[in-house]
Amino acid sequence: MIPMLRRILRTGIVSEPPPAPAGEREMAREMSRMSDEILRILGRALTIRAVDAGSCNGCELEIHALNNPCTNLEGYGIKFVASPRHADLLLVTGPVTKNMAHALKVAYDCTSDPKLVVAVGDCGCTGGVFGESYASCGAVENVIPVDVRVPGCPPTPQALLAGILAAVRR
Amino acid sequence: MRFFDEPIEFDKQPGIGSPVWRGHADNGEALQAFAVAVHRTDGRLAALWGSDERLRSGGFRLHCVFGIDAGHAWLSLDLPADRPTYPDLAGIFPAANRMQRATRDLVGIAHEGGDQRPWLRHGAWPEDWFPLRHDAGEGTGFTNAPSDYDFVQVGGEGAHEIPVGPIHAGIIEPGHFRFSVIGERLLRLEQRLGYQHKGVEKLFVGKNIADGARLAGRISGDSTCACAWAYAMAAEAACGVSPPPRALMLRALMLERERVANHLGDLGALGNDAALAFGFSQFMRLKEDWLRLNGKLFGHRFMMDRIVPGGVALDLEAPGLSSIVEQCDGIGREVKELKKIYDEHAGLQDRFATTGAIDAALARELSLSGLAARATGLILDGRAHRTGYTPPPPWAMLGVRPATDERGDVAARAAVRFAETFESLRLLREIAVGLPDGELRAELPPLAGAQGLGAVEGWRGEVVVGLQLDGEGRLARVHPHDPSWQAWPALEHAVMKDIVPDFPLINKSFNLSYSGHDS
């Protein structure tokens, strides 16, 4: 136990305001405004259900990074949940494979209002290198309605965070 | 040359890639006899796929790659166009089961008898249409009609099923797990995969070698360096080109950085799945530092598209190399401290020890490779010397020490990850200090009709890529093979002595790729 506590103390708090081209302080102000807004609009934390509808798993690595102590997503009142029924927002990576199209539609139908959808990555936005084929439906919006698109291969955790906040702001 | 006194002549694949011998079986019986001989000598089935050769030779071709002491034996068998079938190999190598079914779904050449359930085809295209046949067309007009799957049923009083997926509870790829249980005790796990099938192999067809590399780097994002290297190695072997020494060293540097990034993430996630959130925070912080330096030095956090056919697409200068050495020292110290905490944490070790155990005999039987195989005590690492095997450059001169552990359980897979992290940090320091001068990339003029095979020891296990060029030097057929093909069935075995709540931990301890398998 003591080595663990020593490690925790020595590490300190590593969470940081997300870097933004407009300047860090401005982004930090924006973040705190956003968490207030999330509370005002939704009445509590924003909950996200991540759905991998066919990605190469590169996007998932960066979605995982949202939960690391540096990005510290939960610090903004945003957290991932296990069921779409508990979720305000679907974070969907693609391309949507033909074999996942049905499951994605069911997950969308089960998602609670406001039922926001963020399409993640070049593949989620356009189909990317995989496009549309006998096995792929391509972009997420070909299967369910999409509110915000976050391109990138994969998008950085900061870009993902900005996309999630843009969806809430709508 | 010949192997195991079998009457099949093999020729060494030219070039400096991993050692491969190519041979051709005259008929199904000869192939079967060779497979039996490989199995008898504790060899593996490394990959299996099919190709449509009707435009070139009038029929179809089955390709089997066997892992043998000396490297890989790539054996092909020609099949007639009107009746393209071959003997079922799953009775010799159980790993053949799903590969054969996928080959039937995609190319329409089938094994005789045995398990004939579809594997990658879930009803998005009809049973008599095969995407990898040259006359298949695009196949975009079919009705997507998801089909049921014939799971093996477990009977008896109190036995019931828990269906999980394709969408899982965490931030994870899709797949379906069917648990048969009594109370909390697991009787059987059966997987249904293929949800991530994106038609990658069809997308390769007709592309030039450079464009194919971009696709190869997106087969399994967490193994982008391993896949890109195996693809490049196959293309280089086909075209008879050797990448320059500096490029090979830089590839090794990227592959080891990929290995460390994944091991750090998995060690954190293993702590998390055993309710030690401290471990998750600490390792994810280290992983983030690691990825940020990747972003700074390579312009991409996962180094996608930096390994290219012929060499590498970027160079590192002295300041970059010294920041790598510095980071290896710092992270090495921290991981050492965290290892001690993990080792001495009774609650954690209680969850890890004896959970999800498989033994070396089973690992061999299932043709398992990579860290899960080494965690049963098998010394199987494409980067390391072993009896009868010399690794390809640059590994031979680096002297990789493979990490093994004989327990075969979650604890062993965690221990191998720790040991491999330390070894990779050592290798990274050596590479950064001794990086040879020279060119970064060799020209790669495509050689019409040529074929090549590449094999790379990725962080998860052995990635194999088989490649054929057409008459114009474009890609006629590329088959990428992720080590998860052999490891998914091992997971089915590993859970059998445990309870349902242990599954997430056991699953994480393997951390297999869905996308790499389904591609």
XYZ file of C-alpha atoms in Angstrom:
689
model
C 0.000 0.000 0.000
C 2.745 2.458 0.920
C 4.595 2.201 -2.418
C 1.266 2.776 -4.152
C 0.482 5.888 -2.122
C 4.022 7.150 -2.634
C 3.611 6.650 -6.390
C 0.267 8.505 -6.400
C 1.727 11.427 -4.449
C 4.786 11.610 -6.651
C 2.685 11.510 -9.834
C 0.461 14.350 -8.675
C -2.357 15.566 -10.911
C -1.452 15.163 -14.564
C -4.812 16.191 -16.021
C -4.410 19.090 -18.342
C -6.641 21.514 -20.228
C -6.946 20.295 -23.777
C -4.507 22.139 -26.046
C -6.169 24.276 -28.687
C -4.805 26.468 -31.461
C -6.714 29.440 -30.021
C -4.667 29.301 -26.828
C -4.854 27.076 -23.822
C -6.442 29.464 -21.398
C -9.275 30.226 -23.763
C -9.916 26.495 -24.268
C -9.927 25.904 -20.525
C -12.533 28.656 -20.125
C -14.509 27.084 -22.944
C -14.336 23.686 -21.246
C -15.650 24.958 -17.971
C -18.436 26.790 -19.835
C -19.226 23.546 -21.653
C -19.471 21.481 -18.498
C -21.878 24.082 -17.115
C -23.835 23.857 -20.339
C -23.898 20.051 -20.223
C -25.332 20.253 -16.738
C -27.875 22.866 -17.805
C -29.027 21.044 -20.961
C -28.954 17.491 -19.733
C -29.455 17.994 -16.028
C -26.479 15.750 -15.259
C -23.370 14.252 -16.805
C -23.232 13.506 -20.512
C -23.205 9.771 -21.115
C -21.676 8.171 -24.180
C -22.060 4.739 -25.684
C -19.141 3.944 -28.004
C -20.046 1.676 -30.918
C -17.372 0.211 -33.140
C -19.269 -0.519 -36.343
C -16.286 -1.789 -38.312
C -13.142 0.223 -37.542
C -9.561 -1.037 -37.701
C -9.465 -0.333 -33.908
C -7.174 2.695 -34.389
C -10.017 5.061 -33.444
C -10.754 2.958 -30.347
C -7.170 3.509 -29.149
C -7.779 7.261 -29.169
C -11.238 6.936 -27.594
C -9.496 4.977 -24.826
C -7.062 7.859 -24.471
C -9.999 10.160 -23.629
C -10.231 8.241 -20.376
C -6.562 8.515 -19.485
C -5.637 10.856 -16.646
C -4.144 13.429 -19.018
C -7.354 14.030 -20.969
C -9.526 13.050 -17.998
C -12.884 13.084 -19.758
C -14.823 12.285 -16.598
C -13.487 15.491 -15.110
C -15.828 17.327 -17.497
C -18.849 15.327 -16.437
C -18.708 13.092 -19.490
C -18.565 9.333 -19.144
C -18.893 6.132 -21.128
C -21.742 3.780 -20.289
C -22.405 0.145 -21.129
C -25.878 0.420 -22.657
C -27.257 2.737 -25.341
C -30.355 2.962 -23.137
C -28.223 4.856 -20.609
C -26.600 7.050 -23.240
C -27.251 10.563 -24.546
C -24.727 10.237 -27.334
C -23.439 7.509 -29.633
C -19.780 7.732 -30.609
C -19.593 5.599 -33.738
C -16.451 4.472 -35.558
C -16.622 3.043 -39.044
C -16.821 2.214 -41.844
C -20.114 0.514 -40.986
C -19.690 -3.053 -42.167
C -22.656 -4.832 -43.725
C -22.346 -7.313 -40.850
C -22.683 -4.528 -38.230
C -25.369 -2.398 -39.908
C -28.244 -4.165 -38.160
C -26.637 -4.010 -34.692
C -25.851 -0.306 -35.150
C -29.466 0.461 -36.096
C -30.715 -1.415 -33.030
C -28.260 0.473 -30.796
C -29.463 3.772 -32.302
C -33.108 2.863 -31.709
C -32.294 2.051 -28.074
C -30.431 5.313 -27.415
C -32.222 7.813 -25.200
C -33.040 11.359 -26.292
C -31.391 13.651 -27.294
C -29.888 10.707 -29.271
C -26.832 12.572 -30.486
C -24.502 10.809 -32.922
C -20.847 11.620 -33.492
C -19.216 9.851 -36.457
C -15.555 9.201 -35.676
C -12.572 8.995 -38.011
C -12.112 9.277 -41.749
C -13.875 5.928 -42.140
C -16.830 6.947 -39.976
C -17.145 10.251 -41.869
C -16.688 9.055 -45.460
C -15.893 5.321 -45.462
C -12.177 6.174 -45.648
C -9.860 3.670 -47.361
C -12.588 1.031 -47.168
C -15.365 3.017 -48.873
C -18.557 1.262 -49.923
C -18.378 -2.324 -51.117
C -20.016 -5.730 -50.904
C -18.918 -5.771 -47.244
C -19.072 -2.101 -46.229
C -21.886 0.471 -46.060
C -19.228 3.215 -45.844
C -19.942 6.336 -43.762
C -21.965 6.126 -40.540
C -24.532 8.543 -42.007
C -25.405 5.912 -44.623
C -26.911 3.852 -41.801
C -28.061 6.226 -39.016
C -28.452 10.058 -38.786
C -25.241 11.838 -37.782
C -24.940 15.162 -35.908
C -21.191 15.776 -35.881
C -18.262 14.362 -37.867
C -14.747 14.080 -36.467
C -12.321 13.218 -39.270
C -8.779 11.924 -38.738
C -6.984 8.629 -39.078
C -7.407 8.303 -36.199
C -8.578 11.649 -34.752
C -6.580 12.801 -31.721
C -8.220 12.678 -28.278
C -8.430 16.480 -28.406
C -10.303 16.381 -31.723
C -12.664 13.768 -30.296
C -13.317 15.933 -27.262
C -14.035 18.951 -29.451
C -16.443 16.844 -31.552
C -18.324 15.575 -28.509
C -18.695 19.135 -27.205
C -19.850 20.370 -30.621
C -22.599 17.742 -30.590
C -23.787 18.833 -27.140
C -23.827 22.459 -28.223
C -26.227 21.727 -31.085
C 15.280 -28.882 -50.670
C 12.948 -31.258 -48.827
C 11.477 -31.244 -45.332
C 10.607 -34.230 -43.123
C 11.439 -36.708 -45.939
C 8.247 -35.669 -47.724
C 8.449 -35.812 -51.542
C 7.865 -32.085 -52.073
C 10.666 -29.891 -53.443
C 10.979 -26.462 -51.824
C 12.886 -23.409 -53.097
C 14.149 -20.697 -50.785
C 12.420 -17.356 -51.273
C 15.082 -14.849 -52.354
C 15.877 -11.698 -50.393
C 16.598 -10.804 -46.795
C 13.096 -11.091 -45.359
C 12.098 -13.807 -42.918
C 13.165 -17.281 -44.153
C 10.504 -18.789 -46.440
C 10.545 -21.893 -48.635
C 8.056 -22.284 -51.470
C 6.756 -25.618 -52.643
C 3.924 -27.144 -54.603
C 1.890 -30.220 -53.705
C 0.832 -32.430 -56.621
C -2.430 -33.460 -54.998
C -4.510 -33.239 -51.842
C -2.979 -36.376 -50.341
C 0.539 -34.941 -50.641
C -0.613 -31.745 -48.918
C -2.269 -33.733 -46.162
C 0.816 -35.915 -45.677
C 3.009 -32.833 -45.421
C 0.625 -31.266 -42.875
C 0.799 -34.444 -40.798
C 4.612 -34.333 -40.924
C 4.640 -30.676 -39.797
C 2.260 -31.488 -36.955
C 4.389 -34.459 -35.877
C 7.425 -32.211 -35.516
C 5.514 -29.631 -33.422
C 5.141 -27.200 -36.327
C 2.256 -24.786 -36.802
C -0.300 -23.865 -39.393
C 0.625 -20.192 -39.846
C -1.916 -19.158 -42.516
C -4.280 -20.563 -45.139
C -5.984 -18.819 -48.064
C -7.146 -19.328 -51.625
C -6.665 -17.556 -54.922
C -8.485 -17.542 -58.236
C -5.935 -18.508 -60.902
C -8.423 -19.224 -63.665
C -7.059 -16.374 -65.801
C -3.493 -17.647 -65.412
C -3.576 -21.426 -65.077
C -7.200 -22.434 -65.480
C -8.080 -23.288 -61.876
C -7.955 -22.209 -58.247
C -5.075 -22.421 -55.807
C -4.970 -23.212 -52.104
C -2.093 -21.700 -50.135
C -0.959 -23.115 -46.785
C 1.863 -21.573 -44.786
C 3.378 -23.823 -42.144
C 5.592 -22.616 -39.335
C 8.535 -25.010 -39.119
C 11.854 -24.900 -37.254
C 13.698 -23.179 -40.101
C 11.021 -20.545 -40.770
C 7.988 -20.870 -43.023
C 7.046 -23.445 -45.655
C 4.615 -21.963 -48.172
C 2.875 -24.846 -49.871
C 0.342 -24.439 -52.659
C -2.089 -26.861 -54.246
C -3.817 -26.356 -57.596
C -7.517 -27.140 -57.744
C -9.623 -27.692 -60.877
C -12.015 -24.885 -61.839
C -15.040 -27.141 -61.993
C -14.554 -28.864 -58.643
C -12.325 -26.754 -56.376
C -12.171 -28.841 -53.201
C -9.348 -30.143 -51.014
C -9.035 -32.449 -47.993
C -10.118 -30.994 -44.635
C -7.001 -30.033 -42.665
C -8.843 -29.192 -39.429
C -8.416 -32.757 -38.212
C -4.642 -32.230 -38.287
C -4.507 -28.536 -37.355
C -7.666 -27.338 -35.543
C -6.625 -23.777 -36.483
C -7.536 -24.632 -40.099
C -11.249 -24.764 -39.253
C -12.080 -21.043 -39.453
C -9.472 -20.263 -42.121
C -10.973 -22.921 -44.410
C -14.492 -21.623 -43.843
C -13.379 -18.040 -44.570
C -11.626 -19.255 -47.734
C -14.847 -20.910 -48.887
C -16.856 -17.729 -48.128
C -14.458 -15.472 -50.043
C -13.023 -17.592 -52.885
C -15.468 -20.467 -53.210
C -12.956 -23.276 -52.780
C -13.981 -25.671 -50.057
C -12.621 -28.321 -47.739
C -14.251 -31.731 -48.078
C -16.475 -32.621 -45.115
C -16.002 -31.255 -41.616
C -17.430 -27.958 -40.351
C -19.186 -26.269 -43.287
C -20.835 -23.351 -41.431
C -20.157 -19.964 -43.033
C -17.676 -17.796 -41.131
C -17.251 -14.306 -42.607
C -20.486 -14.432 -44.608
C -23.332 -13.363 -42.318
C -25.916 -12.937 -45.063
C -24.673 -9.713 -46.682
C -24.037 -11.611 -49.920
C -25.484 -14.857 -51.320
C -24.008 -18.279 -50.722
C -23.084 -18.804 -54.381
C -21.294 -15.465 -54.859
C -17.601 -15.213 -54.011
C -16.043 -11.741 -53.689
C -12.478 -12.791 -54.551
C -13.294 -14.443 -57.871
C -12.095 -12.299 -60.766
C -15.513 -12.417 -62.433
C -17.480 -11.627 -59.240
C -18.135 -7.968 -60.016
C -18.549 -5.391 -57.246
C -21.401 -7.194 -55.505
C -22.956 -4.050 -54.053
C -26.563 -4.796 -55.032
C -27.325 -7.663 -52.644
C -29.970 -7.515 -49.924
C -28.309 -7.605 -46.507
C -30.128 -10.438 -44.728
C -28.357 -11.304 -41.429
C -28.453 -15.054 -40.940
C -28.681 -17.160 -37.791
C -25.643 -19.129 -36.737
C -25.706 -22.748 -35.731
C -24.050 -22.583 -32.289
C -23.188 -25.848 -30.584
C -25.839 -26.383 -27.902
C -25.004 -27.551 -24.405
C -27.774 -29.549 -22.709
C -28.445 -30.904 -19.229
C -30.250 -29.717 -16.156
C -29.565 -26.086 -15.259
C -27.455 -25.403 -18.353
C -28.305 -22.139 -20.084
C -26.823 -19.696 -22.561
C -25.627 -16.107 -22.217
C -25.378 -14.372 -25.587
C -23.011 -11.368 -25.613
C -22.476 -8.995 -28.518
C -21.808 -8.146 -31.258
C -21.746 -4.786 -29.449
C -19.848 -5.267 -26.179
C -20.125 -3.293 -22.972
C -16.824 -1.421 -23.219
C -14.932 0.564 -25.818
C -14.078 -2.491 -27.822
C -14.530 -4.049 -31.238
C -17.622 -6.102 -32.087
C -17.954 -9.880 -31.996
C -20.410 -12.376 -30.558
C -19.688 -14.647 -27.605
C -22.072 -17.452 -26.728
C -21.485 -18.692 -23.192
C -23.011 -21.944 -22.028
C -23.112 -21.900 -18.236
C -24.421 -23.573 -15.131
C -24.874 -20.841 -12.570
C -21.659 -18.833 -12.807
C -19.513 -21.743 -14.021
C -18.520 -21.628 -17.668
C -19.093 -24.873 -19.559
C -18.326 -23.615 -23.019
C -17.602 -20.481 -24.977
C -18.258 -20.324 -28.689
C -17.314 -17.245 -30.690
C -18.952 -15.934 -33.804
C -16.724 -13.399 -35.541
C -16.765 -11.633 -38.882
C -18.642 -8.486 -37.808
C -15.607 -6.374 -38.739
C -15.363 -7.835 -42.249
C -14.671 -4.858 -44.505
C -13.684 -6.706 -47.675
C -10.022 -5.703 -47.362
C -8.710 -8.539 -49.540
C -10.931 -7.502 -52.457
C -9.846 -3.866 -52.041
C -6.201 -4.858 -52.588
C -6.969 -6.313 -56.031
C -5.774 -4.046 -58.856
C -4.039 -1.511 -56.597
C -0.373 -0.680 -57.092
C 2.079 -1.756 -54.398
C 2.343 1.702 -52.787
C -1.438 2.195 -52.483
C -1.800 -1.293 -51.026
C 0.547 -0.293 -48.191
C -1.935 2.287 -46.903
C -4.587 -0.393 -46.725
C -2.219 -2.899 -45.082
C -1.568 -0.325 -42.344
C -5.289 -0.248 -41.540
C -6.012 -3.947 -41.123
C -5.569 -3.758 -37.354
C -4.805 -0.257 -36.094
C -2.998 -1.411 -32.952
C -0.607 -3.446 -35.147
C -0.217 -1.013 -38.017
C 3.607 -1.228 -37.975
C 3.614 -5.043 -37.893
C 1.085 -5.312 -40.745
C 2.801 -2.651 -42.851
C 6.172 -4.339 -42.376
C 4.861 -7.824 -43.241
C 3.209 -6.385 -46.351
C 6.368 -4.511 -47.351
C 8.452 -7.645 -46.750
C 6.153 -9.670 -49.015
C 6.324 -7.011 -51.757
C 10.116 -6.779 -51.444
C 10.475 -10.572 -51.633
C 8.274 -10.638 -54.740
C 10.238 -7.884 -56.491
C 13.665 -9.088 -55.339
C 14.507 -5.856 -53.523
C 16.249 -5.468 -50.155
C 15.528 -2.428 -48.015
C 18.628 -0.520 -46.851
C 20.058 -1.298 -43.358
C 19.057 2.067 -41.875
C 15.455 1.506 -43.010
C 15.400 -1.974 -41.431
C 16.656 -0.582 -38.126
C 14.074 2.217 -38.190
C 11.368 -0.378 -38.884
C 12.519 -2.368 -35.868
C 12.468 0.797 -33.792
C 8.875 1.503 -34.810
C 7.781 -2.099 -34.246
C 9.251 -2.080 -30.729
C 7.606 1.257 -29.961
C 4.311 -0.269 -31.091
C 4.929 -3.277 -28.839
C 5.667 -1.119 -25.784
C 2.625 1.130 -26.397
C 0.295 -1.862 -26.521
C 1.884 -3.634 -23.565
C 1.617 -0.486 -21.422
C -2.062 -0.115 -22.343
C -2.800 -3.780 -21.655
C -1.003 -3.803 -18.301
C -3.127 -0.830 -17.249
C -6.334 -2.414 -18.523
C -5.501 -5.700 -16.751
C -5.177 -3.775 -13.489
C -8.492 -2.080 -14.210
C -10.297 -5.365 -14.924
C -9.081 -6.658 -11.560
C -10.413 -3.478 -9.858
C -7.027 -1.776 -9.443
C -7.835 1.613 -10.961
C -4.443 2.846 -9.765
C -2.751 0.579 -12.319
C -4.971 1.850 -15.104
C -4.227 5.522 -14.365
C -0.497 4.960 -14.050
C -0.036 2.851 -17.171
C -2.360 4.994 -19.282
C -0.336 8.043 -18.274
C 2.859 6.305 -19.384
C 1.230 5.185 -22.624
C 0.093 8.747 -23.324
C 3.657 10.039 -22.845
C 4.859 7.292 -25.181
C 2.306 8.129 -27.897
C 3.049 11.841 -27.639
C 6.699 11.235 -28.417
C 5.585 9.111 -31.389
C 3.495 12.053 -32.556
C 6.425 14.403 -32.162
C 9.039 12.230 -33.875
C 6.962 10.375 -36.469
C 4.142 12.838 -37.082
C 1.627 10.152 -36.096
C 0.832 8.723 -32.666
C 0.611 5.164 -34.019
C 3.204 5.595 -36.800
C 0.735 4.692 -39.580
C 2.123 4.840 -43.132
C 5.721 5.286 -41.907
C 6.802 1.787 -42.956
C 6.505 1.654 -46.757
C 7.460 -0.915 -49.419
C 11.192 -0.528 -50.052
C 12.003 1.127 -46.733
C 10.628 3.805 -44.430
C 8.978 7.175 -45.074
C 10.852 9.224 -42.505
C 14.182 9.668 -40.777
C 15.200 10.385 -37.197
C 17.928 12.900 -36.357
C 20.241 12.799 -33.348
C 18.008 14.881 -31.035
C 15.057 12.591 -31.753
C 17.141 9.499 -31.057
C 18.407 10.893 -27.789
C 14.861 11.743 -26.683
C 13.979 8.082 -27.319
C 16.860 6.893 -25.136
C 15.868 9.343 -22.433
C 12.231 8.223 -22.534
C 13.216 4.533 -22.401
C 15.252 5.202 -19.257
C 12.441 7.131 -17.567
C 9.615 4.775 -18.478
C 11.773 1.755 -17.669
C 12.230 3.057 -14.109
C 8.523 3.700 -13.674
C 7.423 0.332 -15.086
C 9.898 -1.385 -12.763
C 8.303 0.346 -9.795
C 4.794 -0.509 -11.017
C 5.774 -4.126 -11.604
C 6.797 -4.399 -7.977
C 3.438 -2.973 -6.914
C 1.567 -5.408 -9.198
C 3.661 -8.357 -8.010
C 3.061 -7.586 -4.350
C -0.635 -6.725 -4.629
C -2.435 -9.725 -3.138
C -5.868 -8.834 -4.540
C -4.504 -8.432 -8.040
C -2.436 -11.623 -7.984
C -5.418 -13.515 -6.616
C -7.388 -12.571 -9.721
C -4.449 -13.206 -12.090
C -3.058 -16.499 -10.798
C -4.494 -19.744 -12.254
C -7.156 -17.753 -14.153
C -7.630 -18.501 -17.847
C -4.869 -21.082 -18.014
C -3.761 -22.975 -21.129
C -0.700 -25.207 -21.376
C 2.078 -25.535 -23.939
C 0.617 -28.715 -25.444
C -2.634 -26.925 -26.200
C -0.819 -23.854 -27.501
C 1.073 -26.109 -29.902
C -2.069 -27.988 -30.915
C -3.811 -24.701 -31.761
C -0.795 -23.305 -33.699
C -0.716 -20.368 -31.292
C 1.989 -17.737 -31.758
C 3.128 -14.613 -29.976
C 2.919 -13.573 -26.364
C 0.070 -15.962 -25.473
C 2.192 -18.888 -26.753
C 5.300 -17.649 -24.937
C 3.226 -17.362 -21.747
C 2.841 -21.161 -21.846
C 6.612 -21.646 -22.039
C 7.026 -22.002 -25.821
C 10.116 -20.239 -27.106
C 8.556 -18.960 -30.296
C 9.572 -15.487 -31.411
C 10.335 -14.574 -35.016
C 12.842 -11.972 -33.800
C 14.918 -14.408 -31.751
C 17.386 -17.172 -32.542
C 16.268 -20.708 -31.773
C 17.565 -24.112 -32.792
C 17.587 -24.243 -36.578
C 16.319 -20.689 -37.032
C 18.181 -17.483 -37.720
C 16.016 -14.361 -37.593
C 16.146 -11.962 -40.553
C 17.972 -8.634 -40.328
C 18.004 -6.481 -38.320
C 17.061 -8.904 -35.514
C 19.993 -11.270 -35.950
C 22.480 -8.591 -34.853
C 20.288 -7.230 -32.047
C 20.159 -10.534 -30.185
C 16.553 -10.501 -28.980
C 15.925 -12.441 -25.765
C 12.410 -13.920 -25.923
C 10.354 -13.681 -22.724
C 8.589 -16.812 -21.560
C 6.588 -17.951 -18.566
C 5.324 -21.473 -18.059
C 2.135 -20.848 -16.091
C -0.084 -20.100 -19.106
C -2.562 -18.029 -17.067
C -3.457 -14.338 -16.862
C -0.538 -13.827 -14.479
C 1.832 -15.341 -17.062
C 0.523 -13.161 -19.866
C 0.965 -10.098 -17.639
C 4.479 -11.229 -16.692
C 5.458 -11.761 -20.337
C 4.198 -8.257 -21.135
C 6.368 -6.811 -18.369
C 9.425 -8.780 -19.507
C 8.892 -7.869 -23.153
C 8.486 -4.213 -22.272
C 11.891 -4.218 -20.558
C 13.457 -6.106 -23.468
C 11.937 -3.711 -26.013
C 13.237 -0.729 -24.036
C 16.697 -2.302 -24.176
C 16.383 -2.906 -27.924
C 15.176 0.640 -28.516
C 18.197 2.060 -26.705
C 20.509 -0.169 -28.744
C 18.880 0.783 -32.020
C 18.874 4.489 -31.185
C 22.553 4.426 -30.290
C 23.742 2.226 -33.151
C 21.549 3.356 -36.045
C 23.581 2.835 -39.251
C 23.915 5.654 -41.803
C 22.557 5.309 -45.294
C 19.533 5.332 -47.523
C 15.966 5.162 -46.230
C 14.264 3.581 -49.179
C 15.060 1.338 -52.122
C 13.275 1.611 -55.466
C 10.691 -1.121 -55.861
C 10.043 -1.809 -59.551
C 7.134 -4.285 -59.657
C 7.917 -7.670 -61.158
C 4.976 -8.970 -63.200
C 3.506 -12.230 -61.938
C 5.822 -12.438 -58.905
C 4.806 -13.585 -55.433
C 6.210 -13.113 -51.959
C 5.555 -13.860 -48.313
C 6.358 -11.698 -45.294
C 6.210 -12.599 -41.590
C 6.727 -10.189 -38.697
C 6.604 -10.790 -34.942
C 4.106 -8.142 -33.914
C 3.241 -7.369 -30.302
C 0.373 -9.855 -30.365
C 2.083 -12.556 -32.410
C 3.084 -13.452 -35.911
C 1.594 -11.341 -38.726
C 1.852 -13.056 -42.123
C 1.168 -11.474 -45.509
C 1.068 -13.381 -48.801
C 1.191 -11.306 -51.988
C 0.886 -11.986 -55.734
C 1.317 -9.509 -58.588
C -0.539 -9.652 -61.907
C 0.869 -9.364 -65.438
C 1.050 -5.571 -65.149
C 2.751 -5.558 -61.759
C -0.368 -4.590 -59.832
C -1.682 -6.510 -56.843
C -3.526 -9.641 -57.953
C -4.009 -11.076 -54.466
C -2.956 -10.014 -50.982
C -3.788 -12.127 -47.974
C -3.055 -10.587 -44.571
C -3.108 -12.996 -41.646
C -3.445 -11.707 -38.077
C -2.206 -13.901 -35.197
C -5.682 -13.611 -33.662
C -6.872 -16.319 -36.070
C -5.025 -18.893 -33.973
C -5.535 -17.141 -30.639
C -9.334 -16.759 -30.649
C -9.850 -20.534 -30.346
C -7.254 -20.561 -27.542
C -9.454 -18.084 -25.655
C -12.379 -20.507 -25.986
C -10.259 -23.102 -24.202
C -8.773 -20.716 -21.645
C -12.106 -19.806 -20.045
C -13.333 -23.325 -19.453
C -12.203 -23.786 -15.869
C -13.366 -20.346 -14.751
C -16.497 -18.379 -13.930
C -18.347 -15.836 -16.063
C -17.046 -12.766 -14.143
C -13.468 -13.825 -14.955
C -14.129 -13.631 -18.684
C -13.385 -9.904 -19.168
C -10.032 -10.324 -17.427
C -9.105 -13.440 -19.423
C -10.216 -11.783 -22.644
C -8.122 -8.702 -21.883
C -5.092 -10.831 -21.063
C -5.170 -12.053 -24.693
C -6.445 -8.732 -26.142
C -7.100 -10.140 -29.600
C -7.890 -8.251 -32.764
C -11.352 -8.518 -34.270
C -10.552 -6.323 -37.243
C -7.308 -8.144 -38.039
C -9.133 -11.461 -37.977
C -12.307 -10.372 -39.814
C -10.671 -7.850 -42.196
